[in-house]
Coordinates of C-alpha atoms in Angstrom, one line a residue:
Chain W
M259 CA -25.2 16.1 8.1
A260 CA -23.8 17.4 4.8
P261 CA -23.0 14.7 2.2
A262 CA -19.4 13.7 1.9
K263 CA -17.6 14.9 -1.2
V264 CA -15.6 12.8 -3.5
Y265 CA -13.4 14.7 -6.0
G266 CA -12.4 12.9 -9.2
P267 CA -13.8 11.3 -12.3
A268 CA -16.2 8.5 -11.4
M269 CA -14.5 6.1 -13.9
S270 CA -11.2 6.3 -12.1
T271 CA -10.4 3.0 -10.4
N272 CA -9.3 4.8 -7.3
V273 CA -12.5 6.9 -7.2
M274 CA -14.6 3.7 -7.8
R275 CA -12.9 2.1 -4.8
I276 CA -14.3 4.7 -2.4
L277 CA -17.7 5.0 -4.1
V278 CA -18.3 1.3 -3.5
C279 CA -17.5 1.8 0.2
L280 CA -19.9 4.7 0.5
E281 CA -22.6 2.5 -1.1
E282 CA -21.8 -0.3 1.3
V283 CA -22.4 1.9 4.3
G284 CA -25.3 3.8 2.8
A285 CA -23.7 7.2 3.2
E286 CA -24.8 10.2 1.4
Y287 CA -22.2 11.6 -1.0
E288 CA -21.6 13.8 -4.0
V289 CA -19.1 13.2 -6.8
V290 CA -17.4 16.4 -7.8
P291 CA -15.8 15.8 -11.2
V292 CA -12.1 16.8 -11.8
D293 CA -11.2 17.3 -15.4
M294 CA -7.9 15.6 -15.7
S295 CA -7.6 16.3 -19.4
T296 CA -7.1 20.0 -18.6
G297 CA -4.8 19.3 -15.7
E298 CA -7.3 20.4 -13.1
H299 CA -5.9 17.7 -10.7
K300 CA -2.5 19.4 -10.7
R301 CA -3.7 22.9 -9.9
P302 CA -5.4 24.7 -7.0
P303 CA -7.9 24.0 -5.5
H304 CA -7.5 20.3 -6.1
I305 CA -3.9 20.3 -5.2
S306 CA -4.8 21.7 -1.7
R307 CA -6.9 18.6 -1.2
N308 CA -4.5 16.1 -2.7
P309 CA -0.9 17.5 -2.6
F310 CA 0.3 14.8 -5.0
G311 CA -2.1 16.1 -7.6
Q312 CA -4.0 12.8 -7.9
V313 CA -7.5 11.6 -7.7
P314 CA -9.5 11.0 -5.5
A315 CA -9.6 13.5 -2.8
F316 CA -12.4 13.3 -0.1
E317 CA -14.0 15.8 2.2
D318 CA -16.2 14.9 5.2
G319 CA -17.0 18.1 7.0
D320 CA -13.7 19.7 7.9
L321 CA -11.7 16.6 7.3
T322 CA -9.9 16.3 3.9
L323 CA -8.3 13.0 3.0
F324 CA -6.5 11.5 0.0
E325 CA -5.2 8.0 -1.0
S326 CA -8.2 5.8 -1.8
R327 CA -7.4 2.9 0.5
A328 CA -7.0 5.3 3.5
I329 CA -10.3 7.0 2.5
S330 CA -12.0 3.6 2.2
K331 CA -11.0 2.6 5.7
Y332 CA -12.2 5.9 7.2
I333 CA -15.6 5.5 5.5
L334 CA -16.0 1.9 6.7
R335 CA -14.9 2.7 10.3
K336 CA -17.0 5.8 10.6
H337 CA -20.2 4.0 9.7
G338 CA -19.4 0.9 11.8
S339 CA -19.0 -1.5 8.9
D340 CA -17.6 -4.9 9.7
L341 CA -15.7 -5.1 6.4
L342 CA -12.4 -4.5 8.2
R343 CA -13.0 -6.9 11.1
E344 CA -11.1 -4.7 13.4
S345 CA -12.6 -6.3 16.5
N346 CA -10.8 -9.5 15.7
L347 CA -7.0 -9.5 15.7
S348 CA -6.3 -12.4 13.3
E349 CA -9.2 -11.6 11.0
S350 CA -8.2 -8.0 10.6
A351 CA -4.7 -9.1 10.0
M352 CA -5.9 -11.3 7.1
V353 CA -7.9 -8.4 5.7
D354 CA -4.7 -6.3 5.8
V355 CA -2.6 -9.0 4.2
W356 CA -4.9 -9.3 1.2
L357 CA -5.3 -5.5 0.9
E358 CA -1.6 -5.3 0.6
V359 CA -1.6 -8.1 -2.0
E360 CA -4.3 -6.2 -3.9
S361 CA -2.2 -3.1 -3.8
S362 CA 1.2 -4.5 -4.8
H363 CA 0.6 -7.7 -6.8
F364 CA -2.9 -7.4 -8.4
D365 CA -3.0 -3.6 -9.0
G366 CA 0.7 -3.7 -9.9
A367 CA 0.0 -6.1 -12.7
M368 CA -3.4 -4.5 -13.7
S369 CA -2.4 -0.8 -13.8
P370 CA -0.2 -1.1 -17.0
I371 CA -3.0 -3.1 -18.7
I372 CA -5.7 -0.5 -17.8
F373 CA -3.3 2.3 -18.9
Q374 CA -2.5 0.6 -22.2
C375 CA -5.9 -0.7 -23.1
F376 CA -8.1 2.2 -22.0
I377 CA -6.2 5.4 -21.1
V378 CA -3.8 5.4 -24.0
P379 CA -6.3 4.9 -26.8
M380 CA -9.2 6.7 -25.3
F381 CA -7.6 9.8 -23.8
M382 CA -4.1 10.1 -25.3
G383 CA -4.8 9.2 -28.9
G384 CA -2.1 6.6 -28.8
A385 CA -1.8 2.9 -29.6
T386 CA -1.8 0.1 -27.0
D387 CA 1.7 -1.3 -26.4
M388 CA 1.0 -5.0 -26.5
G389 CA 4.5 -5.8 -25.2
V390 CA 3.7 -4.1 -21.9
V391 CA 0.2 -5.7 -21.9
N392 CA 1.6 -9.2 -22.4
E393 CA 4.3 -8.7 -19.8
S394 CA 1.7 -7.5 -17.3
L395 CA -0.6 -10.4 -18.1
E396 CA 2.2 -12.8 -17.2
K397 CA 2.6 -11.1 -13.8
L398 CA -1.2 -11.2 -13.4
K399 CA -1.3 -14.9 -14.1
K400 CA 1.3 -15.5 -11.4
A401 CA -0.9 -13.5 -8.9
L402 CA -4.0 -15.3 -10.1
E403 CA -2.3 -18.7 -9.3
V404 CA -1.9 -17.5 -5.7
Y405 CA -5.5 -16.2 -5.5
E406 CA -6.8 -19.5 -6.9
A407 CA -5.0 -21.4 -4.2
Q408 CA -6.2 -19.1 -1.5
L409 CA -9.8 -19.2 -2.7
S410 CA -9.7 -23.0 -2.5
K411 CA -9.1 -22.6 1.2
S412 CA -11.7 -20.0 2.0
K413 CA -14.8 -18.4 0.3
Y414 CA -13.2 -15.0 0.3
L415 CA -9.7 -13.8 0.5
A416 CA -9.3 -13.1 4.2
G417 CA -11.5 -16.0 5.3
D418 CA -15.1 -17.1 5.0
F419 CA -16.3 -13.6 5.3
I420 CA -16.3 -10.8 2.7
S421 CA -14.1 -7.9 3.5
L422 CA -12.6 -4.7 2.1
A423 CA -9.8 -6.9 0.7
D424 CA -12.3 -8.5 -1.7
I425 CA -14.2 -5.3 -2.5
S426 CA -11.0 -3.4 -3.1
H427 CA -10.4 -5.5 -6.2
F428 CA -13.6 -4.5 -7.8
P429 CA -12.4 -1.4 -9.8
T430 CA -9.5 -3.1 -11.5
V431 CA -11.6 -6.3 -12.0
Y432 CA -14.2 -4.2 -13.7
Y433 CA -11.7 -2.9 -16.2
L434 CA -10.3 -6.4 -16.8
L435 CA -13.7 -7.7 -17.6
A436 CA -14.3 -4.8 -20.0
S437 CA -11.0 -5.3 -21.7
A438 CA -10.0 -7.8 -24.5
H439 CA -8.1 -9.9 -21.9
A440 CA -10.9 -11.1 -19.6
S441 CA -10.3 -14.6 -20.9
V442 CA -7.2 -14.8 -18.7
L443 CA -9.6 -15.6 -15.9
E444 CA -10.8 -18.8 -17.5
A445 CA -7.9 -20.8 -16.1
Y446 CA -8.8 -19.8 -12.6
P447 CA -12.4 -21.1 -11.8
R448 CA -12.4 -20.2 -8.1
V449 CA -11.2 -16.7 -8.9
K450 CA -13.9 -16.4 -11.5
A451 CA -16.6 -17.5 -9.1
W452 CA -15.3 -15.1 -6.5
I453 CA -15.4 -12.2 -9.0
D454 CA -19.0 -13.1 -9.9
D455 CA -19.9 -13.0 -6.3
V456 CA -18.3 -9.6 -5.6
M457 CA -19.7 -8.1 -8.8
Q458 CA -23.2 -9.1 -7.8
R459 CA -23.1 -7.0 -4.6
P460 CA -25.7 -4.2 -4.7
S461 CA -23.0 -1.6 -3.8
V462 CA -20.9 -2.7 -6.8
K463 CA -23.8 -2.9 -9.2
K464 CA -24.9 0.6 -8.2
V465 CA -21.4 2.0 -8.9
T466 CA -21.0 0.2 -12.2
E467 CA -24.5 1.2 -13.4
A468 CA -23.4 4.8 -13.0
L469 CA -20.6 4.3 -15.4
K470 CA -20.9 4.3 -19.2
M471 CA -18.2 2.1 -20.6
P472 CA -17.4 2.3 -24.3
S473 CA -16.2 -1.0 -25.7
A474 CA -12.5 -1.7 -25.4
Chain T
M248 CA 4.7 -16.7 25.8
T249 CA 6.5 -17.9 22.7
P250 CA 8.3 -15.2 20.8
V251 CA 6.9 -14.4 17.4
K252 CA 8.9 -15.4 14.4
V253 CA 10.0 -13.2 11.5
F254 CA 11.4 -14.9 8.5
G255 CA 14.0 -13.1 6.4
P256 CA 17.3 -11.3 7.0
A257 CA 17.1 -8.4 9.4
Q258 CA 18.9 -6.1 7.0
S259 CA 16.3 -6.5 4.3
T260 CA 14.2 -3.3 4.2
N261 CA 10.8 -5.0 4.5
V262 CA 12.0 -7.3 7.3
A263 CA 13.4 -4.2 9.1
R264 CA 10.0 -2.6 8.8
V265 CA 8.5 -5.4 10.8
L266 CA 11.3 -5.5 13.3
L267 CA 11.0 -1.8 14.0
C268 CA 7.3 -2.3 15.0
L269 CA 8.3 -5.2 17.3
E270 CA 11.0 -3.0 18.9
E271 CA 8.6 -0.1 19.4
V272 CA 6.1 -2.3 21.3
G273 CA 8.8 -4.2 23.1
A274 CA 7.6 -7.6 22.0
E275 CA 9.8 -10.7 22.1
Y276 CA 10.8 -12.0 18.7
E277 CA 13.1 -14.3 16.8
V278 CA 14.5 -13.6 13.4
V279 CA 14.8 -16.8 11.2
N280 CA 17.0 -16.2 8.2
V281 CA 15.9 -17.1 4.7
D282 CA 18.9 -17.8 2.4
F283 CA 18.4 -16.2 -0.9
T284 CA 21.7 -17.6 -2.3
V285 CA 20.1 -21.1 -2.2
M286 CA 16.7 -19.8 -3.4
E287 CA 15.2 -20.7 0.0
H288 CA 12.6 -18.0 -0.5
K289 CA 11.1 -20.1 -3.4
S290 CA 11.3 -23.4 -1.4
P291 CA 8.0 -25.1 -0.7
E292 CA 8.4 -24.5 3.0
H293 CA 8.7 -20.8 2.6
L294 CA 6.0 -20.6 -0.1
K295 CA 3.6 -21.9 2.5
R296 CA 4.4 -18.9 4.6
N297 CA 4.5 -16.4 1.8
P298 CA 2.9 -17.6 -1.4
F299 CA 4.6 -14.9 -3.5
G300 CA 8.0 -16.3 -2.4
Q301 CA 9.0 -13.0 -0.8
I302 CA 10.2 -11.8 2.6
P303 CA 9.2 -11.2 5.3
A304 CA 6.9 -13.9 6.5
F305 CA 5.6 -14.0 10.1
Q306 CA 4.3 -16.5 12.6
D307 CA 2.5 -15.9 15.9
G308 CA 1.4 -19.3 17.2
D309 CA -0.8 -20.7 14.5
L310 CA -1.3 -17.4 12.7
Y311 CA 0.9 -16.9 9.6
L312 CA 1.1 -13.6 7.9
F313 CA 3.0 -12.0 5.0
E314 CA 3.2 -8.5 3.5
S315 CA 5.3 -6.3 5.8
R316 CA 2.8 -3.5 6.4
A317 CA 0.0 -6.0 7.3
I318 CA 2.4 -7.7 9.7
G319 CA 3.4 -4.4 11.2
K320 CA -0.2 -3.4 11.8
Y321 CA -1.0 -6.8 13.5
I322 CA 2.0 -6.3 15.8
L323 CA 1.0 -2.7 16.7
R324 CA -2.6 -3.7 17.4
K325 CA -1.8 -6.8 19.4
Y326 CA 0.9 -5.2 21.6
K327 CA -0.7 -1.7 21.8
T328 CA -0.3 0.1 25.1
R329 CA -1.0 3.7 26.2
E330 CA 2.6 4.6 25.5
A331 CA 2.8 2.6 22.2
D332 CA -0.3 3.5 20.2
L333 CA 1.1 3.8 16.7
L334 CA -2.1 3.2 14.7
R335 CA -4.5 5.5 16.7
E336 CA -7.4 3.3 15.9
G337 CA -9.3 4.6 18.8
N338 CA -9.6 8.0 17.1
L339 CA -11.3 8.2 13.7
R340 CA -9.4 11.2 12.3
E341 CA -6.0 10.3 13.7
A342 CA -6.3 6.7 12.3
A343 CA -7.3 8.2 8.9
M344 CA -4.2 10.4 8.9
V345 CA -2.0 7.5 9.8
D346 CA -3.5 5.5 6.9
V347 CA -3.1 8.4 4.5
W348 CA 0.6 8.9 5.2
T349 CA 1.2 5.1 5.2
E350 CA -0.3 4.9 1.7
V351 CA 1.8 7.9 0.7
E352 CA 4.9 6.1 1.8
T353 CA 3.9 3.0 -0.2
H354 CA 2.9 4.8 -3.4
Q355 CA 4.8 8.1 -3.6
Y356 CA 7.9 8.0 -1.3
N357 CA 9.0 4.4 -1.8
S358 CA 8.7 4.5 -5.6
A359 CA 11.0 7.5 -5.7
I360 CA 13.6 6.5 -3.1
S361 CA 13.9 2.8 -3.5
P362 CA 15.4 2.8 -7.0
I363 CA 18.2 5.0 -5.7
V364 CA 18.9 2.5 -2.9
Y365 CA 18.8 -0.4 -5.4
E366 CA 21.0 1.3 -8.0
C367 CA 23.6 2.8 -5.6
I368 CA 23.8 0.0 -3.0
I369 CA 22.0 -3.2 -3.6
N370 CA 22.7 -3.8 -7.3
P371 CA 26.5 -3.2 -7.2
A372 CA 27.0 -4.9 -3.8
K373 CA 24.6 -7.8 -4.0
R374 CA 23.9 -8.4 -7.6
G375 CA 27.1 -7.3 -9.4
I376 CA 25.0 -4.9 -11.6
P377 CA 26.5 -1.5 -12.1
T378 CA 24.5 1.6 -11.2
N379 CA 22.1 2.9 -13.8
Q380 CA 22.7 6.6 -13.5
K381 CA 19.7 7.5 -15.6
V382 CA 17.3 5.7 -13.2
V383 CA 19.0 7.4 -10.3
D384 CA 18.7 10.8 -11.8
E385 CA 15.1 10.3 -12.7
S386 CA 14.3 9.0 -9.2
A387 CA 16.2 11.9 -7.6
E388 CA 14.0 14.4 -9.5
K389 CA 10.8 12.5 -8.4
L390 CA 12.1 12.4 -4.8
K391 CA 12.6 16.1 -4.7
K392 CA 8.9 16.6 -5.7
V393 CA 7.8 14.2 -3.0
L394 CA 10.1 15.9 -0.4
E395 CA 8.5 19.3 -1.3
V396 CA 5.1 17.9 -0.2
Y397 CA 6.7 16.4 2.9
E398 CA 8.3 19.7 3.8
A399 CA 5.0 21.5 3.6
R400 CA 3.3 18.8 5.7
L401 CA 6.1 18.7 8.3
S402 CA 6.0 22.5 8.6
Q403 CA 2.5 22.0 10.0
S404 CA 3.0 19.0 12.3
T405 CA 5.9 17.3 14.1
Y406 CA 5.2 14.0 12.5
L407 CA 3.4 12.9 9.4
A408 CA 0.0 12.0 10.8
G409 CA -0.1 14.8 13.4
D410 CA 1.9 15.8 16.5
F411 CA 2.3 12.1 17.4
V412 CA 4.7 9.6 16.0
S413 CA 2.9 6.7 14.2
F414 CA 3.2 3.7 11.9
A415 CA 3.3 6.2 9.0
D416 CA 6.6 7.7 10.2
L417 CA 8.2 4.3 11.1
N418 CA 7.5 2.9 7.6
H419 CA 9.9 5.4 6.2
F420 CA 12.9 4.2 8.2
P421 CA 14.3 1.2 6.3
Y422 CA 14.7 2.7 2.8
T423 CA 15.6 6.1 4.1
F424 CA 18.3 4.6 6.3
Y425 CA 20.0 3.0 3.3
F426 CA 19.4 6.1 1.2
M427 CA 21.4 8.1 3.7
G428 CA 24.4 5.9 2.8
T429 CA 24.3 7.0 -0.8
P430 CA 25.8 10.1 -2.3
Y431 CA 22.3 11.5 -2.5
A432 CA 21.7 11.9 1.2
S433 CA 22.4 15.6 0.9
L434 CA 19.1 16.0 -1.0
F435 CA 17.4 16.2 2.4
D436 CA 19.4 19.3 3.3
S437 CA 17.1 21.4 1.1
Y438 CA 14.1 20.3 3.2
P439 CA 14.9 21.4 6.8
H440 CA 11.6 20.2 8.3
V441 CA 12.1 16.8 6.6
K442 CA 15.7 16.6 7.8
A443 CA 14.6 17.5 11.4
W444 CA 11.9 14.8 11.2
W445 CA 14.4 12.2 10.0
E446 CA 16.7 13.1 12.9
R447 CA 13.9 12.7 15.4
L448 CA 13.2 9.3 14.0
M449 CA 16.9 8.3 14.1
A450 CA 17.0 9.3 17.8
R451 CA 14.4 6.7 18.8
P452 CA 15.9 3.8 20.8
S453 CA 14.1 1.3 18.6
V454 CA 15.5 2.9 15.4
K455 CA 19.0 3.1 16.8
K456 CA 18.9 -0.6 17.7
L457 CA 17.9 -1.6 14.2
A458 CA 20.3 0.8 12.6
A459 CA 23.1 -1.0 14.3
V460 CA 21.9 -4.3 12.9
M461 CA 21.4 -2.9 9.4
A462 CA 24.5 -0.8 9.2
P463 CA 25.0 0.5 5.6
Q464 CA 26.0 -2.1 3.1
G465 CA 28.5 -1.9 0.3
A466 CA 28.9 1.2 -1.9

């Protein structure tokens, strides 16, 4: 079977999300870089794979997908992973709840921080807007309060089992830890412990090892 | 069987999202209002159901859920029948396409269309805030780009995930319904396949039932 293809820069959070799923299931894959600095993602052929001109895009045989969370689920289902708990109605519902929380609350607060602290200085030759960063950190803290409460009830977000909901946080957590603002986590000991646990997973370590992170 | 409970006003877009799923599968449900005017959404009782103090929240026996799309999926899985299979989880490719276009609605469509609904309808009618025309104009431009992609997609299949209606299509209903009550509804006229798709959705009995409950507000 031909390896699946992932189109996009390996350091993109949304690409990292699917790489960790591929590692979790032990699938063979190839990362095909997309040079965003030259607008490659906005032109053919990439735009025929992701009509919104974003990364990642994903090919598995004759199936082309985009949107990293959709791709992640496809990968996990195809390889029979139990990270979605789809054989159990209430467990799969809890996985979905916390995937939505990740997407709207966690990612919503983290994206401006990643953009300001990494993309702007590293790729756009600009200066970090600390006003935006501080505002986002406040939103992040509100979310972390909810996470701290949830993680005092169960070992992982959806229950006492690890799921895609936990792993889906890995890319943005990775950047938070690499940023100057990682100390925001100190006030949330259960969140910190949960992060340590997720970051220790072999799949996560494999993906992070492949990245070379300049200091923030 | 006890009806499931949905917490939040039926006219709220994310509550309507859940109600539409319930109507599609014919499940019995009860809507329990949450009174924003007295900050009920931030009350300890509601925070137990939705720790972010938002609506909707949902209860099925001793299962409590929040986040409208997660609730919607739970409903569609639990009450799935041959006729009402809106997630297609029995088919790997179809399920993937449903997920793709559900994500698109969340990240691309919603972010373009909801500011127009907020600025033209919700802010003036419910918050006494005048329309910010700059936001509306920027969002309208974004929406046109999104609708171009939808037009291309819907020229190839009857619905977003394929030739079958799915959760992905239904998710578009609440905000689009309110959008059609703004002066920008005519934007859809330039995208005939999108317009036809919208009309197909509006013809569904479940959608008609909810539309009557939601009926355009203010403006």
